[in-house]
Short mmCIF file of C-alpha atoms in Angstrom, two decimals:
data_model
loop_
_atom_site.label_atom_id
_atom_site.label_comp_id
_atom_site.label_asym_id
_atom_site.label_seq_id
_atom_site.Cartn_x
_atom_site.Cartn_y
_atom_site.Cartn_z
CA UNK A 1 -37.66 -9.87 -14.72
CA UNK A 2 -35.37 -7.25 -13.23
CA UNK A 3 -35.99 -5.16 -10.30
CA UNK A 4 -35.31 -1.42 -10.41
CA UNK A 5 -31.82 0.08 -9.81
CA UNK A 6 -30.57 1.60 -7.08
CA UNK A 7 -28.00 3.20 -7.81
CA UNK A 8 -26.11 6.06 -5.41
CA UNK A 9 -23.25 8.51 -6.05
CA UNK A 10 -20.49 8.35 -3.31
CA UNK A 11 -18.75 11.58 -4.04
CA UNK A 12 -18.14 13.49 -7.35
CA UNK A 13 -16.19 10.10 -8.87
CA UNK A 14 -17.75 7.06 -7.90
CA UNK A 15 -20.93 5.77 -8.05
CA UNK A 16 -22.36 2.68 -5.57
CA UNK A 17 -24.89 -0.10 -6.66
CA UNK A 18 -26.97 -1.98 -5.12
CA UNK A 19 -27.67 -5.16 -6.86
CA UNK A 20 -30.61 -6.45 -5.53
CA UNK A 21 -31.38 -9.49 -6.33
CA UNK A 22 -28.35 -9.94 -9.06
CA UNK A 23 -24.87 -11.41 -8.23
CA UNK A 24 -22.45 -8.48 -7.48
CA UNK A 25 -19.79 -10.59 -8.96
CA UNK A 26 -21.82 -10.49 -12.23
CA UNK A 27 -22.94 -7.06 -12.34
CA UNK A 28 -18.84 -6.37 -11.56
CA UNK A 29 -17.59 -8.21 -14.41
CA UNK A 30 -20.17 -7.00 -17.10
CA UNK A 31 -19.46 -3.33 -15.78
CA UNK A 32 -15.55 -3.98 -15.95
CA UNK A 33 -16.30 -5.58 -19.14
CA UNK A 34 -18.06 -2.35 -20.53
CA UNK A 35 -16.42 0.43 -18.98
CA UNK A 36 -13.31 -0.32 -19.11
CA UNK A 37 -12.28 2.88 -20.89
CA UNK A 38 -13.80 5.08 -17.69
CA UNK A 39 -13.74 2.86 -14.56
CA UNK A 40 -10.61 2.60 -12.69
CA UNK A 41 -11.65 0.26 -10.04
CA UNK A 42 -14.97 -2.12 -9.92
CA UNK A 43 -15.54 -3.23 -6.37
CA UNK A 44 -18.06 -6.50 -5.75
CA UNK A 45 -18.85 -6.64 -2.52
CA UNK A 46 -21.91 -8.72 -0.15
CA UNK A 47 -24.79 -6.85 -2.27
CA UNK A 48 -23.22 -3.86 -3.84
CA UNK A 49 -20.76 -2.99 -6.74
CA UNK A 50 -18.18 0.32 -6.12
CA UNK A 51 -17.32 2.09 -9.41
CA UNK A 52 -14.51 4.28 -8.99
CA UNK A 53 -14.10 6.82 -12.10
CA UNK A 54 -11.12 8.01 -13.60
CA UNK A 55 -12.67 11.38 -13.54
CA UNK A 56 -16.17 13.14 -13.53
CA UNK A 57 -17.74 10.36 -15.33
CA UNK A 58 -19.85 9.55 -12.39
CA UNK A 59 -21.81 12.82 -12.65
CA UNK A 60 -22.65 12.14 -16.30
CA UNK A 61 -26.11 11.21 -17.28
CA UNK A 62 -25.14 8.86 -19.92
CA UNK A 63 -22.81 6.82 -17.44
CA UNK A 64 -26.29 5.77 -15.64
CA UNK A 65 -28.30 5.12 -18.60
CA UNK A 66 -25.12 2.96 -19.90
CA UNK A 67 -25.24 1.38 -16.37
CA UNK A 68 -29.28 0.64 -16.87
CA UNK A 69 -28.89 -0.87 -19.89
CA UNK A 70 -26.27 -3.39 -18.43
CA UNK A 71 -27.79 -4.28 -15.09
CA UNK A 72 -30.88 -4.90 -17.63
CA UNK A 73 -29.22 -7.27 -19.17
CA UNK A 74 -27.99 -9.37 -15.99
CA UNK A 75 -30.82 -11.46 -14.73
CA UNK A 76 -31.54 -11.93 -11.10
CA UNK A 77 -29.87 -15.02 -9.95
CA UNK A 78 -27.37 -15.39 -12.75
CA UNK A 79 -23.66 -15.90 -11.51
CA UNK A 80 -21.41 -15.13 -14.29
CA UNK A 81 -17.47 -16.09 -14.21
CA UNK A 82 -14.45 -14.74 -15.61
CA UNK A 83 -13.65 -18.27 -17.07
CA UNK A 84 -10.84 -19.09 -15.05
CA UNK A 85 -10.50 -21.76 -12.76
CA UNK A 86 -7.38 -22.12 -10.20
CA UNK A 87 -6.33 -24.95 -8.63
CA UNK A 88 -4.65 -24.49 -4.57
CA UNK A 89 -3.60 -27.78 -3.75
CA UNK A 90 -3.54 -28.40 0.09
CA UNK A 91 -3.16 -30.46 2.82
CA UNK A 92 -5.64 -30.94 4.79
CA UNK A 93 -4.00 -30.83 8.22
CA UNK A 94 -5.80 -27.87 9.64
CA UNK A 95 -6.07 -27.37 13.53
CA UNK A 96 -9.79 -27.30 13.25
CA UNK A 97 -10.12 -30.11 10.71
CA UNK A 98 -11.72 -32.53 13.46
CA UNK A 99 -13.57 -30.35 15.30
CA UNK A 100 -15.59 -28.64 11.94
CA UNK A 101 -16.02 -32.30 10.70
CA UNK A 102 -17.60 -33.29 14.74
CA UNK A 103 -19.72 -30.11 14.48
CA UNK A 104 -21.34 -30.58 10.83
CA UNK A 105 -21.86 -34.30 11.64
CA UNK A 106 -19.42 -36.15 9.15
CA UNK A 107 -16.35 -37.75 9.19
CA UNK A 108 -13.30 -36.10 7.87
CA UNK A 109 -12.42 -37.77 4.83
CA UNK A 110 -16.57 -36.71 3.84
CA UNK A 111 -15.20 -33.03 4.96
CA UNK A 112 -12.40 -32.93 2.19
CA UNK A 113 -14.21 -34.79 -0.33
CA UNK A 114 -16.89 -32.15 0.24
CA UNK A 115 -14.26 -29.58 0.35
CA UNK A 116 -12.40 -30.88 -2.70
CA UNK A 117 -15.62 -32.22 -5.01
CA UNK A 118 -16.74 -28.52 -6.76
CA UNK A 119 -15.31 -25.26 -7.70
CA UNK A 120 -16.23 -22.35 -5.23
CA UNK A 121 -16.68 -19.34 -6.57
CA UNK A 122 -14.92 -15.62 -5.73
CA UNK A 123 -17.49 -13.28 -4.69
CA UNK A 124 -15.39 -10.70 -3.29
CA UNK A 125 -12.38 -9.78 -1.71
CA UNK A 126 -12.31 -8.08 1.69
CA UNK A 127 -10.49 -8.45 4.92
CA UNK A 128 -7.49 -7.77 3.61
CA UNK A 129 -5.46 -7.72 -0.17
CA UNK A 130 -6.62 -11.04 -1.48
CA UNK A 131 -8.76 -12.50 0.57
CA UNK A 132 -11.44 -13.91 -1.52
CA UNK A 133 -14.71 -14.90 -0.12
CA UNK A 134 -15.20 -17.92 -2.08
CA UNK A 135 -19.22 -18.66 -1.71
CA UNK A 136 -18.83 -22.82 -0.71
CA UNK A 137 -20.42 -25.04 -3.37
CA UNK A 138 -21.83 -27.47 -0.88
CA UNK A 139 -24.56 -26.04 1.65
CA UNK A 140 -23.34 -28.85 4.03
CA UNK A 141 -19.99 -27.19 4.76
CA UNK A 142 -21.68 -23.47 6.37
CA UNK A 143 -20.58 -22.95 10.03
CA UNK A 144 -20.67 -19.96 12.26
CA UNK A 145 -17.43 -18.33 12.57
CA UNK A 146 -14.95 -19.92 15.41
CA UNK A 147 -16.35 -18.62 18.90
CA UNK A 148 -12.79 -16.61 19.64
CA UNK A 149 -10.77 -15.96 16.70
CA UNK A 150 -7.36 -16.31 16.84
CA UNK A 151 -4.18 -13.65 17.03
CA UNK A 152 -2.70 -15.07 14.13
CA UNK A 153 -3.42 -17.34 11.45
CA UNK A 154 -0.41 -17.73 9.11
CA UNK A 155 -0.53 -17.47 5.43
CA UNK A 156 -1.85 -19.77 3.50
CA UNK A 157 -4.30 -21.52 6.04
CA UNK A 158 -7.40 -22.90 4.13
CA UNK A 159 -10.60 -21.88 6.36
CA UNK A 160 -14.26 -22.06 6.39
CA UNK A 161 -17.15 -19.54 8.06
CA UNK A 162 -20.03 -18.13 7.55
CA UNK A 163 -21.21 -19.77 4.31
CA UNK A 164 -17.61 -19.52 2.88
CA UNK A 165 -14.23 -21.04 2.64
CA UNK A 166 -11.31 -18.92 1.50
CA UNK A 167 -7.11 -18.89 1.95
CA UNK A 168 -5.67 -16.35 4.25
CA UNK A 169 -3.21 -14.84 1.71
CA UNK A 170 -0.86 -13.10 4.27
CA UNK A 171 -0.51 -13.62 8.26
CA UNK A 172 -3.16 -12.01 10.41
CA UNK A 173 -6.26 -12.36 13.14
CA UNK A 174 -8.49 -14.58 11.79
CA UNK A 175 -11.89 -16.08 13.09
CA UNK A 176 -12.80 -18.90 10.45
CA UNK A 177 -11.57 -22.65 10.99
CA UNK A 178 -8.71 -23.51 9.58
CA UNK A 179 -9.20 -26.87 7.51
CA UNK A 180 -5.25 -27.09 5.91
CA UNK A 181 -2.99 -25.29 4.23
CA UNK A 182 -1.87 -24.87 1.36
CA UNK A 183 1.94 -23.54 -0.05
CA UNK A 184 0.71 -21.72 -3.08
CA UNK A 185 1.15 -17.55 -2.48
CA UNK A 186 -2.39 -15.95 -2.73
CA UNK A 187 -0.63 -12.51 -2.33
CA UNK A 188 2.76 -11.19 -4.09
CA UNK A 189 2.65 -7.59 -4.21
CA UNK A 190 5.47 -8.05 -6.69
CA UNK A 191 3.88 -9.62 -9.36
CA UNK A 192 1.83 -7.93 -12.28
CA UNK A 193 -1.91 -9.45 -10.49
CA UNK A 194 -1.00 -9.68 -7.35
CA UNK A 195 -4.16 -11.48 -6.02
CA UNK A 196 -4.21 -15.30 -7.29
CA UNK A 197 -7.72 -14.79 -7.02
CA UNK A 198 -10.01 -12.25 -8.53
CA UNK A 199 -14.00 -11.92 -7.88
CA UNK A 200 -15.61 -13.82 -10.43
CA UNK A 201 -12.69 -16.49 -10.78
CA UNK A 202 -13.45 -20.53 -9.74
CA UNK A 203 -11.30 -22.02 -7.14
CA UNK A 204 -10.95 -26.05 -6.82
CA UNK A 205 -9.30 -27.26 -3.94
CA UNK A 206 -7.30 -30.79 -4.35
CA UNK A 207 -6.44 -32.79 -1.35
CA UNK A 208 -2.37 -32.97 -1.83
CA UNK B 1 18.74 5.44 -13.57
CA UNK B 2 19.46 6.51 -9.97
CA UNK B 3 21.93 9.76 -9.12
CA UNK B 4 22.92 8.48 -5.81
CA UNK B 5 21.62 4.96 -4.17
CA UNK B 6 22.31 6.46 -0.55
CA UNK B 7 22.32 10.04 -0.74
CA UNK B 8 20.47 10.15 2.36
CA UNK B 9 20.95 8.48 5.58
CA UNK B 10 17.43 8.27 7.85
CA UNK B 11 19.14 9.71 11.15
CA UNK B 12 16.01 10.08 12.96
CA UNK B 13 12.84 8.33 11.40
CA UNK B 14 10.06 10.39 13.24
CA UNK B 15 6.75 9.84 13.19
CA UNK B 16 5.13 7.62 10.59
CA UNK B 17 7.19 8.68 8.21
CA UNK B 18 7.03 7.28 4.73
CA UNK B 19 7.69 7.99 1.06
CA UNK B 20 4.54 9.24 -1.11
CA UNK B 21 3.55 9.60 -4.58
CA UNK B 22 0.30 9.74 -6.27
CA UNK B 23 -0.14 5.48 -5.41
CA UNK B 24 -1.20 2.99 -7.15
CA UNK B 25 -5.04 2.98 -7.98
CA UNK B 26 -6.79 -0.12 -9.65
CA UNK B 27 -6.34 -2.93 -7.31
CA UNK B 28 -9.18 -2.25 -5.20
CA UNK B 29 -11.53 -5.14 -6.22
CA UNK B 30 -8.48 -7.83 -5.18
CA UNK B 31 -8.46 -5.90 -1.55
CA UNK B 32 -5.46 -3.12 -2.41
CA UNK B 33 -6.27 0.14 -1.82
CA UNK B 34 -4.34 3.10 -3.39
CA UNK B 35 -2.49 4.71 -0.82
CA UNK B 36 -0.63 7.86 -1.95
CA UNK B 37 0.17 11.48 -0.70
CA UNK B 38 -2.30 13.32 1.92
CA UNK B 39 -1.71 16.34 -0.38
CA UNK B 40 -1.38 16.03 -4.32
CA UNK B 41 -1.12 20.22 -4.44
CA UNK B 42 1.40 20.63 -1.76
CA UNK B 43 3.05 17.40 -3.35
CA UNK B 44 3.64 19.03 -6.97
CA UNK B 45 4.47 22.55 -5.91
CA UNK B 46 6.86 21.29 -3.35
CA UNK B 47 8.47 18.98 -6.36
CA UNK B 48 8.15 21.95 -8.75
CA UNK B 49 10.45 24.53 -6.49
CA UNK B 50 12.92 21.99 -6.70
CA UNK B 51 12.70 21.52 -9.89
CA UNK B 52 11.38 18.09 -10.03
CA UNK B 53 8.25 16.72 -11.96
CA UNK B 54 5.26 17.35 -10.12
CA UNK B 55 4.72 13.71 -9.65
CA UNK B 56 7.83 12.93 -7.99
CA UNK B 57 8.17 10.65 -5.08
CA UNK B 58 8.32 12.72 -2.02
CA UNK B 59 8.74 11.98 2.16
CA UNK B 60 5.74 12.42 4.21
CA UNK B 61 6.49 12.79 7.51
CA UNK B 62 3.75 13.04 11.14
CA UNK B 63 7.71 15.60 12.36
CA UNK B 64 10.66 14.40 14.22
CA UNK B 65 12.49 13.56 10.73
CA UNK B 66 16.32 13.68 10.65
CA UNK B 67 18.28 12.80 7.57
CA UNK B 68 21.50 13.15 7.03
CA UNK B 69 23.41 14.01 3.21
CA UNK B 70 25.88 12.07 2.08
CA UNK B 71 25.61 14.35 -0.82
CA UNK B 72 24.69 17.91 -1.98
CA UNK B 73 20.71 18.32 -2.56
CA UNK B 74 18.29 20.66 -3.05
CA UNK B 75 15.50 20.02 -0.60
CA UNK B 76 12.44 21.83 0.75
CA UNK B 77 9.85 21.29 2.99
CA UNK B 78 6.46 22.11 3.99
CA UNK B 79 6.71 25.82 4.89
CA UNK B 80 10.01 26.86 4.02
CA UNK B 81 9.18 29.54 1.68
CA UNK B 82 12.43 28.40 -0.33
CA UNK B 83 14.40 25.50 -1.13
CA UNK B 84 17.89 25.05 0.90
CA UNK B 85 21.09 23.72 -0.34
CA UNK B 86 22.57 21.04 2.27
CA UNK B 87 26.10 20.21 2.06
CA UNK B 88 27.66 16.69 2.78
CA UNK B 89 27.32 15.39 6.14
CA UNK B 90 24.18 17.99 7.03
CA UNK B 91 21.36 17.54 8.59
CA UNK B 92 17.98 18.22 7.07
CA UNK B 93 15.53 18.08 10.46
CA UNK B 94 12.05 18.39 10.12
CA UNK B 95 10.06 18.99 13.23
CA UNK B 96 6.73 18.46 14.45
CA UNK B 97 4.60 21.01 13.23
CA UNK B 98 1.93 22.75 15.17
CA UNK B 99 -0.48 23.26 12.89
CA UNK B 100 -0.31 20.53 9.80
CA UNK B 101 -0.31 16.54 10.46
CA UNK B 102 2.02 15.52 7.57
CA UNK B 103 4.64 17.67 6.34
CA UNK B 104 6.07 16.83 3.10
CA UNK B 105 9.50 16.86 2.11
CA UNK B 106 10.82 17.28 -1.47
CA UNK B 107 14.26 16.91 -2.71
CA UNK B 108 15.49 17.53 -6.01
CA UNK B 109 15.99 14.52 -8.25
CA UNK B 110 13.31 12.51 -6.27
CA UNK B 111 13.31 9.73 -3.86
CA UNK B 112 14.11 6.62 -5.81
CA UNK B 113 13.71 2.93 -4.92
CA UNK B 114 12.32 -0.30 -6.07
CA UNK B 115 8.56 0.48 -7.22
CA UNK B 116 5.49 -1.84 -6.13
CA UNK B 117 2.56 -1.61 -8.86
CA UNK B 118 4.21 1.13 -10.15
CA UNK B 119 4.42 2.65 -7.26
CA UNK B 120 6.85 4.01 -4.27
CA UNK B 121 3.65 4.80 -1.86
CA UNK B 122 4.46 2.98 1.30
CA UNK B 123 0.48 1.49 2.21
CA UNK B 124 0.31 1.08 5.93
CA UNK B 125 -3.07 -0.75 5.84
CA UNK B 126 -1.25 -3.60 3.24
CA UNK B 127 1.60 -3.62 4.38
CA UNK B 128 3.28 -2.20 1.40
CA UNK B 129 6.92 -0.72 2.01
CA UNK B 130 8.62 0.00 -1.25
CA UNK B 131 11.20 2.47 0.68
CA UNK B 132 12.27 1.58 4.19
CA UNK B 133 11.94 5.02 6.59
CA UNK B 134 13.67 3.35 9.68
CA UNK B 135 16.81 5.03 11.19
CA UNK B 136 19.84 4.11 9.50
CA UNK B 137 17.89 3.45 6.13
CA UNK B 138 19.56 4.58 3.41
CA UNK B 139 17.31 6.54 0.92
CA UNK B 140 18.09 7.49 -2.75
CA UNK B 141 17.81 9.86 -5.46
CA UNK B 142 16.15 9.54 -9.18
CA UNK B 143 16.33 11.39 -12.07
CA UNK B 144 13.09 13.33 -11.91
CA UNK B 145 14.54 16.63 -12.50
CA UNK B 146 12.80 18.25 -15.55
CA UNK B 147 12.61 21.74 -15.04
CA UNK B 148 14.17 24.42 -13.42
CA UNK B 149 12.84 25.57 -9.80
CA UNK B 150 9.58 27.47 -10.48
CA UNK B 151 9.50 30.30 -7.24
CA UNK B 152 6.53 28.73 -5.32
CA UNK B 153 5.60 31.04 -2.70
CA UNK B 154 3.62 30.39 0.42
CA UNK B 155 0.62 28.06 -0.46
CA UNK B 156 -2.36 30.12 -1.35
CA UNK B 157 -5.34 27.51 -1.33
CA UNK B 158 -7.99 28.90 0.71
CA UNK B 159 -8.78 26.89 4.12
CA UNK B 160 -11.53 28.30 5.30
CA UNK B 161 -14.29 25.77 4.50
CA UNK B 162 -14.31 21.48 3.65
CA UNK B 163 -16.80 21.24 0.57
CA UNK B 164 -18.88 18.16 1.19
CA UNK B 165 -21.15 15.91 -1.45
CA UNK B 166 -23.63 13.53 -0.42
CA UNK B 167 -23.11 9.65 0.47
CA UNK B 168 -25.17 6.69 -0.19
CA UNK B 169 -26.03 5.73 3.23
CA UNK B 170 -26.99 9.63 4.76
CA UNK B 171 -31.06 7.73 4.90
CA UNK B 172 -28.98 5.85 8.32
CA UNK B 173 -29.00 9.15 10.04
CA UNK B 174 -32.21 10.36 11.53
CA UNK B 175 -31.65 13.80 10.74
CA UNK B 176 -30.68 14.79 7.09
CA UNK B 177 -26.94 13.83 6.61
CA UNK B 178 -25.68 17.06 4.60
CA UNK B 179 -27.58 19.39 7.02
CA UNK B 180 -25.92 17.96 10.10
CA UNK B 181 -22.64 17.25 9.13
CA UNK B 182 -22.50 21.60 8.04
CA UNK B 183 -24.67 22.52 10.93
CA UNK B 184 -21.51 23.26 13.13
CA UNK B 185 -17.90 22.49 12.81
CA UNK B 186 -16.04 19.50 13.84
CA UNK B 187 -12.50 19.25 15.50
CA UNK B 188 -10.09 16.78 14.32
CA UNK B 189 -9.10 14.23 16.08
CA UNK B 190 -6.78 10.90 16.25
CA UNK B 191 -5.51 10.00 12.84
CA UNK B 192 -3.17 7.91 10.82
CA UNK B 193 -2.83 7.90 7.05
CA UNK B 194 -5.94 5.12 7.59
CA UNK B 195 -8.35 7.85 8.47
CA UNK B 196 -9.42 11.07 10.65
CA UNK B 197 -11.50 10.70 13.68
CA UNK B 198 -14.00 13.87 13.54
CA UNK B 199 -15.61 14.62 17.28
CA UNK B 200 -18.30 17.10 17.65
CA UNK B 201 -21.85 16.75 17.92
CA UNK B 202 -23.18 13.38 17.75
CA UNK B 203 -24.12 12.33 14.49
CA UNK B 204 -27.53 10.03 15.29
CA UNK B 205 -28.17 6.84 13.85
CA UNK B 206 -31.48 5.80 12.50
CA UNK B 207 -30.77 2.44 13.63
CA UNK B 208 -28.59 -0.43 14.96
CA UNK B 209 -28.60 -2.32 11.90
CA UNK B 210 -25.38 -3.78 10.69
CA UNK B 211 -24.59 -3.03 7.11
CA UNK B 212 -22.96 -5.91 4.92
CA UNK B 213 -19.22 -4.22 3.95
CA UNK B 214 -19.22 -2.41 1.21
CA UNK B 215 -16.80 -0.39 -1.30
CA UNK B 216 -15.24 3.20 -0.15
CA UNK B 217 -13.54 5.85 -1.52
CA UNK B 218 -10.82 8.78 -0.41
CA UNK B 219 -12.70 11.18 1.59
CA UNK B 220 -16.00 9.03 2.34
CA UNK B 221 -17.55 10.01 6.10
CA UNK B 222 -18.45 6.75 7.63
CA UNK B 223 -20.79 7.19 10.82
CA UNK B 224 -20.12 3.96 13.34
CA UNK B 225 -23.21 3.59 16.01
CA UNK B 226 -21.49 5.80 18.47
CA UNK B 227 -22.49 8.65 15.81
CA UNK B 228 -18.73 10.16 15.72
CA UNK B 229 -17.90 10.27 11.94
CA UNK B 230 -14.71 9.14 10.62
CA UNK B 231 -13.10 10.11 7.33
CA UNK B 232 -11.09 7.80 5.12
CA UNK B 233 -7.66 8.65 4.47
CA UNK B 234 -5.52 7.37 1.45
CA UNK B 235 -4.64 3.79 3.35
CA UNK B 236 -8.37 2.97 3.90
CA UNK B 237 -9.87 -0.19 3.92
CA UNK B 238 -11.48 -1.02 0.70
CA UNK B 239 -14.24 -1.77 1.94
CA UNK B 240 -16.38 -1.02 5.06
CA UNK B 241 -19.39 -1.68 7.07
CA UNK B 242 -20.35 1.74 8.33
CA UNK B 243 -22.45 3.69 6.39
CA UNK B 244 -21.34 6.40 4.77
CA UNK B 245 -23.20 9.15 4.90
CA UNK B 246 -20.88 12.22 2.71
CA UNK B 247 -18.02 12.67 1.00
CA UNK B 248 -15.50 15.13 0.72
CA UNK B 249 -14.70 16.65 -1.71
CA UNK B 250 -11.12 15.81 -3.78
CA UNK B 251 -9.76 19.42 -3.75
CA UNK B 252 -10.69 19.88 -0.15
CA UNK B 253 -9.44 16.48 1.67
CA UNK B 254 -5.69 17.73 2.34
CA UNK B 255 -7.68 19.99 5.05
CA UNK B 256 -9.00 17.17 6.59
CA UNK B 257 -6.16 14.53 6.23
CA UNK B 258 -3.29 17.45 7.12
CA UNK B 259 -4.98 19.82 9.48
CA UNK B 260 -3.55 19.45 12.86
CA UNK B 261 -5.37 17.35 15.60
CA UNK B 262 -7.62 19.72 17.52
CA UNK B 263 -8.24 22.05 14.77
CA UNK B 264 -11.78 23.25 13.85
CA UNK B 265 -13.09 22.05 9.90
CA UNK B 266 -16.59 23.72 8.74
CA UNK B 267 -17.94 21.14 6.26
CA UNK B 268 -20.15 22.86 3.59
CA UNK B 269 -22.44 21.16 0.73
CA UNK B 270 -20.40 21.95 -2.27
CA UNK B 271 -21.33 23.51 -5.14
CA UNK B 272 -20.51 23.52 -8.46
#
């Protein structure tokens, strides 16, 4: 069963979808996977998929029926990967390590092997370049974000909020716990994919 | 291959001065945005009356720019009506400018340096600074010149009115979104290459409800709950929680990205 599709033009080359009750991740890589040859950027995000256009596709009638005909064929609930898996290996030394594990009522070592015992997977990437909201496998792990967030949170630092966990890829402000860190760069600007992680991708995090 | 690594010495940097070109787009669903001139046009003809391919990477500069040659170019600038030949050990100063934000500069050959992405767009939001603007940077030339000079005489794109289409998110306004963003005109306000702050009459929102972030483009008029609209600029975030409620149009954004703060823009709903 699908539900119908909402979808919105944002300007004269992009067009915005709301996906319901589909996985934006999914209904990003089946559009990436069929457009390819017209869409120059395909943006998951919360509950909505961006398509930027390389030109005035977005105006064209047959780019929506095209885009009916593959939101038709993702089914609500289905959570589609890119195949690829990536291992961060960290330590888990994180300055909020004891006080997340005192909060969701389990010792520490339970917190990593919780942490460490399924692949999360990337549902977008907000905040800023490369920071992947990586939905947590394990319902036990969701916390409310840290009551004052921090100046700066150094790259690299492993956190958890809000039903997520993800690795701050460069220094910033951050409000999520920081669990451990880990040395592997989530951001290089200089190489050909910059981000180590992509929406769609599986992350598993081994304690190091 | 580069013509001169250090033909020009950053005397001055001014402010938020950078080096443009047409950015690197495709990187937006792994949180890069595309950065890139504030004016494409301006950029090519600019390039063009130096002889230079349209593309080339320019200087974009918010005035107070010095640099110094440490060898002969061709260079012009936003509103010189030709290019000027500076000798060794002149000074090419470009000042604030009364009535445009950015002023570009182009010089013939190019600005050269080591590309990001395939790119020489410094992005402020990233972070992204393929060509250091700081006083006492030294800046270099390419090899971009294809042509010769075309005469480019004073820009002749009419300003009068910022064509507008419709966003996703106008049903957060309680009044319909096209009919009061061109009901009367808005003055510009702050800005950085980020985005323009628009004041004017109040915008009203439908609501207080928080919308999860979603994906933006160049040009999209987000409407936070104070009802003052803000429009992105090429070093937006890529995504965002306000809605957005129009978008302008491509060939009409250098008005709103370049016009100078306190100036008047009369958003109309475009037609095609």
């Amino acid at each position: 069963m699908s539900t119908s599709i909402d979808v919105r033009p944002m300007g004269p080359r992009a067009l915005l979808i709301s996906t319901g009750d589909r996985d934006a991740a999914t209904v990003a890589i089946a559009i990436r996977a069929q457009m390819a040859d017209i869409a120059l950027d395909v943006v998951p995000a919360a509950s909505t998929v961006l398509i930027r256009f390389k030109d005035a596709a977005a105006l064209k009638d047959e780019t929506r029926s095209t885009l009916t005909a593959i939101l038709n064929n993702v089914p609500a609930g289905e959570q589609l990967t890119t195949g690829r898996t990536i291992e961060v290996s960290v330590r888990y030394d994180g300055e909020d390590l004891d006080e997340v594990a005192r909060q969701l009522d389990m010792s520490v070592a339970e917190l990593v092997e919780a942490h460490t015992a399924q692949s999360h997977r990337a549902a977008f990437v907000g905040f800023s370049p490369g920071f992947a909201y990586l939905s947590i496998a394990d319902p036990r792990l969701t916390i409310a974000r840290r009551a004052t967030p921090r100046i700066r949170v150094r790259a690299g630092s492993v956190a958890l909020a809000a039903g997520y966990t993800a690795v701050y890829p460069v220094e910033s402000p951050g409000g999520w716990h920081i669990l451990g860190h880990t040395q592997e760069r989530m951001w290089d600007p200089s190489r050909t994919d910059p981000a180590l992680i992509a929406p769609g991708d599986l992350v598993r995090f081994v304690a190091r | 291959m580069t013509r001169a690594a250090s033909a020009l010495e950053v005397i001055n940097a001014g402010w938020s001065t950078s080096v443009q070109d047409l950015g690197r787009p495709g990187h937006a669903a792994v949180g890069l945005g595309a950065a890139g001139t504030v004016d494409p046009v301006g950029m090519a003809r600019l390039n063009q009356a130096v002889g230079n391919r349209p593309d080339a990477p320019i200087i974009e500069t918010g005035g107070g720019l010095a640099l110094r040659a440490h060898t002969p170019v061709m260079c012009i600038a936003t509103g010189w009506m030709a290019p000027i030949a500076f000798g060794v050990g002149e000074t090419i100063s470009i000042p604030v400018s009364s009535t445009r934000r950015w002023s570009q500069v182009a010089i013939a050959g190019g600005i050269d340096g080591p590309s990001i992405l395939g790119s020489l767009s410094a992005d402020t939001a990233a972070r992204i600074v393929p060509v250091e603007m700081i006083e006492g940077s030294a800046v270099g030339l390419g090899d971009a010149v294809e042509a010769a000079p075309i005469d480019v005489t004073a820009d002749v794109r009419a300003t009068g009115v910022v064509r507008v289409w419709p966003g996703p998110r106008g049903d957060y306004l309680v009044e319909d979104a096209l009919t009061s963003l061109c009901r009367e005109p808005f003055t510009l306000g702050e800005a950085s290459r980020v985005g323009v702050r628009l004041t004017g009459r109040r915008l009203a929102r439908a609501d207080a409800q928080e919308l999860p972030s979603e994906g933006l483009v160049p040009g999209a008029i987000q409407v936070p709950h104070d009802g003052m609209p803000i429009v992105m600029g090429p070093d937006h975030p890529v995504t965002g929680g306000y809605p957005v409620v129009g978008v302008v149009d491509p060939r009409d954004l250098w008005l709103v990205w370049c016009g100078a703060m306190g100036a008047q823009v009369r958003f109309v709903p475009r037609v095609d």
